Amino acid sequence: MALQFIGIDPETGQSGSPTAWVDTDTADIVLQSYTADESTRTQCQENTAPGHDKGIPDHETVVRIPVHLVPLLREACDAAERAAL
């Protein structure tokens, strides 16, 4: 796996580090961010995609992406598309 660093939340300071990368082998976007609180997890468990079982599978999790990371996610999406070509 080769991760291309895209960026870190510019509002993060030294105690947090929401970060975006692109796996250049698979073109997957890889994110590090804040663990969702229990209220958010509950809402996600109850508001599932149509046709899917309720709940969060053991191999998945819910994360919160701060709004300051959105521009970097756009950049990560572009990089992922380039990596997939």
PDB file of C-alpha atoms in Angstrom:
ATOM      1  CA  MET A   1       0.000   0.000   0.000  1.00  0.00           C
ATOM      2  CA  ALA A   2       1.274   3.463  -0.888  1.00  0.00           C
ATOM      3  CA  LEU A   3      -0.513   6.380   0.753  1.00  0.00           C
ATOM      4  CA  GLN A   4      -0.419   9.801  -0.869  1.00  0.00           C
ATOM      5  CA  PHE A   5      -0.806  12.479   1.809  1.00  0.00           C
ATOM      6  CA  ILE A   6      -3.509  14.962   0.775  1.00  0.00           C
ATOM      7  CA  GLY A   7      -3.747  17.175   3.829  1.00  0.00           C
ATOM      8  CA  ILE A   8      -4.668  17.763   7.429  1.00  0.00           C
ATOM      9  CA  ASP A   9      -7.500  19.875   8.852  1.00  0.00           C
ATOM     10  CA  PRO A  10      -5.980  23.378   8.968  1.00  0.00           C
ATOM     11  CA  GLU A  11      -7.898  24.128  12.186  1.00  0.00           C
ATOM     12  CA  THR A  12      -6.565  21.067  13.977  1.00  0.00           C
ATOM     13  CA  GLY A  13      -3.863  22.467  16.252  1.00  0.00           C
ATOM     14  CA  GLN A  14      -1.607  19.951  17.968  1.00  0.00           C
ATOM     15  CA  SER A  15      -4.152  17.692  19.713  1.00  0.00           C
ATOM     16  CA  GLY A  16      -6.186  16.416  16.777  1.00  0.00           C
ATOM     17  CA  SER A  17      -5.336  15.457  13.282  1.00  0.00           C
ATOM     18  CA  PRO A  18      -8.205  14.759  10.864  1.00  0.00           C
ATOM     19  CA  THR A  19      -6.217  13.771   7.788  1.00  0.00           C
ATOM     20  CA  ALA A  20      -6.898  12.594   4.239  1.00  0.00           C
ATOM     21  CA  TRP A  21      -4.777  10.267   2.107  1.00  0.00           C
ATOM     22  CA  VAL A  22      -5.297   8.337  -1.130  1.00  0.00           C
ATOM     23  CA  ASP A  23      -4.099   4.756  -1.490  1.00  0.00           C
ATOM     24  CA  THR A  24      -2.403   4.987  -4.873  1.00  0.00           C
ATOM     25  CA  ASP A  25      -2.616   1.196  -5.365  1.00  0.00           C
ATOM     26  CA  THR A  26      -6.398   0.925  -4.934  1.00  0.00           C
ATOM     27  CA  ALA A  27      -7.500   4.595  -5.349  1.00  0.00           C
ATOM     28  CA  ASP A  28      -9.302   4.330  -2.000  1.00  0.00           C
ATOM     29  CA  ILE A  29      -9.594   7.465   0.107  1.00  0.00           C
ATOM     30  CA  VAL A  30      -8.231   6.881   3.616  1.00  0.00           C
ATOM     31  CA  LEU A  31      -9.376   9.160   6.421  1.00  0.00           C
ATOM     32  CA  GLN A  32      -8.333   9.721   9.989  1.00  0.00           C
ATOM     33  CA  SER A  33     -10.851  11.701  11.957  1.00  0.00           C
ATOM     34  CA  TYR A  34     -12.827  11.931  15.166  1.00  0.00           C
ATOM     35  CA  THR A  35     -14.711   8.908  16.461  1.00  0.00           C
ATOM     36  CA  ALA A  36     -18.422   9.606  16.268  1.00  0.00           C
ATOM     37  CA  ASP A  37     -20.164  10.026  19.616  1.00  0.00           C
ATOM     38  CA  GLU A  38     -22.838   7.566  20.749  1.00  0.00           C
ATOM     39  CA  SER A  39     -25.701   9.823  19.640  1.00  0.00           C
ATOM     40  CA  THR A  40     -24.308  10.013  16.103  1.00  0.00           C
ATOM     41  CA  ARG A  41     -23.700   6.257  16.004  1.00  0.00           C
ATOM     42  CA  THR A  42     -27.278   5.610  17.135  1.00  0.00           C
ATOM     43  CA  GLN A  43     -28.650   7.914  14.432  1.00  0.00           C
ATOM     44  CA  CYS A  44     -26.550   6.105  11.810  1.00  0.00           C
ATOM     45  CA  GLN A  45     -27.757   2.721  13.059  1.00  0.00           C
ATOM     46  CA  GLU A  46     -31.384   3.810  12.812  1.00  0.00           C
ATOM     47  CA  ASN A  47     -31.116   5.725   9.526  1.00  0.00           C
ATOM     48  CA  THR A  48     -29.684   3.053   7.249  1.00  0.00           C
ATOM     49  CA  ALA A  49     -29.712   2.873   3.475  1.00  0.00           C
ATOM     50  CA  PRO A  50     -32.900   1.436   1.978  1.00  0.00           C
ATOM     51  CA  GLY A  51     -32.719  -2.328   1.696  1.00  0.00           C
ATOM     52  CA  HIS A  52     -29.905  -2.683   4.227  1.00  0.00           C
ATOM     53  CA  ASP A  53     -30.014  -4.144   7.712  1.00  0.00           C
ATOM     54  CA  LYS A  54     -29.977  -1.675  10.578  1.00  0.00           C
ATOM     55  CA  GLY A  55     -26.768  -1.364  12.511  1.00  0.00           C
ATOM     56  CA  ILE A  56     -23.090  -0.863  11.872  1.00  0.00           C
ATOM     57  CA  PRO A  57     -21.227  -4.013  10.814  1.00  0.00           C
ATOM     58  CA  ASP A  58     -18.328  -5.076  13.031  1.00  0.00           C
ATOM     59  CA  HIS A  59     -15.840  -4.306  10.243  1.00  0.00           C
ATOM     60  CA  GLU A  60     -17.098  -0.700   9.836  1.00  0.00           C
ATOM     61  CA  THR A  61     -17.227   2.404  12.006  1.00  0.00           C
ATOM     62  CA  VAL A  62     -18.668   5.911  11.948  1.00  0.00           C
ATOM     63  CA  VAL A  63     -16.363   8.933  11.939  1.00  0.00           C
ATOM     64  CA  ARG A  64     -17.064  12.644  11.953  1.00  0.00           C
ATOM     65  CA  ILE A  65     -15.319  14.709   9.302  1.00  0.00           C
ATOM     66  CA  PRO A  66     -14.855  18.358  10.299  1.00  0.00           C
ATOM     67  CA  VAL A  67     -16.040  20.913   7.763  1.00  0.00           C
ATOM     68  CA  HIS A  68     -12.502  22.288   7.524  1.00  0.00           C
ATOM     69  CA  LEU A  69     -11.473  18.997   5.904  1.00  0.00           C
ATOM     70  CA  VAL A  70     -14.032  19.256   3.073  1.00  0.00           C
ATOM     71  CA  PRO A  71     -11.692  21.053   0.635  1.00  0.00           C
ATOM     72  CA  LEU A  72      -9.096  18.351   1.260  1.00  0.00           C
ATOM     73  CA  LEU A  73     -11.708  15.656   0.624  1.00  0.00           C
ATOM     74  CA  ARG A  74     -12.416  17.242  -2.749  1.00  0.00           C
ATOM     75  CA  GLU A  75      -8.708  17.120  -3.473  1.00  0.00           C
ATOM     76  CA  ALA A  76      -8.593  13.508  -2.275  1.00  0.00           C
ATOM     77  CA  CYS A  77     -11.482  12.621  -4.606  1.00  0.00           C
ATOM     78  CA  ASP A  78      -9.605  14.130  -7.546  1.00  0.00           C
ATOM     79  CA  ALA A  79      -6.423  12.282  -6.586  1.00  0.00           C
ATOM     80  CA  ALA A  80      -8.366   9.015  -6.206  1.00  0.00           C
ATOM     81  CA  GLU A  81      -9.845   9.410  -9.676  1.00  0.00           C
ATOM     82  CA  ARG A  82      -6.385  10.051 -11.128  1.00  0.00           C
ATOM     83  CA  ALA A  83      -5.002   6.993  -9.304  1.00  0.00           C
ATOM     84  CA  ALA A  84      -7.777   4.821 -10.742  1.00  0.00           C
ATOM     85  CA  LEU A  85      -6.887   5.636 -14.346  1.00  0.00           C
TER      86      LEU A  85
END
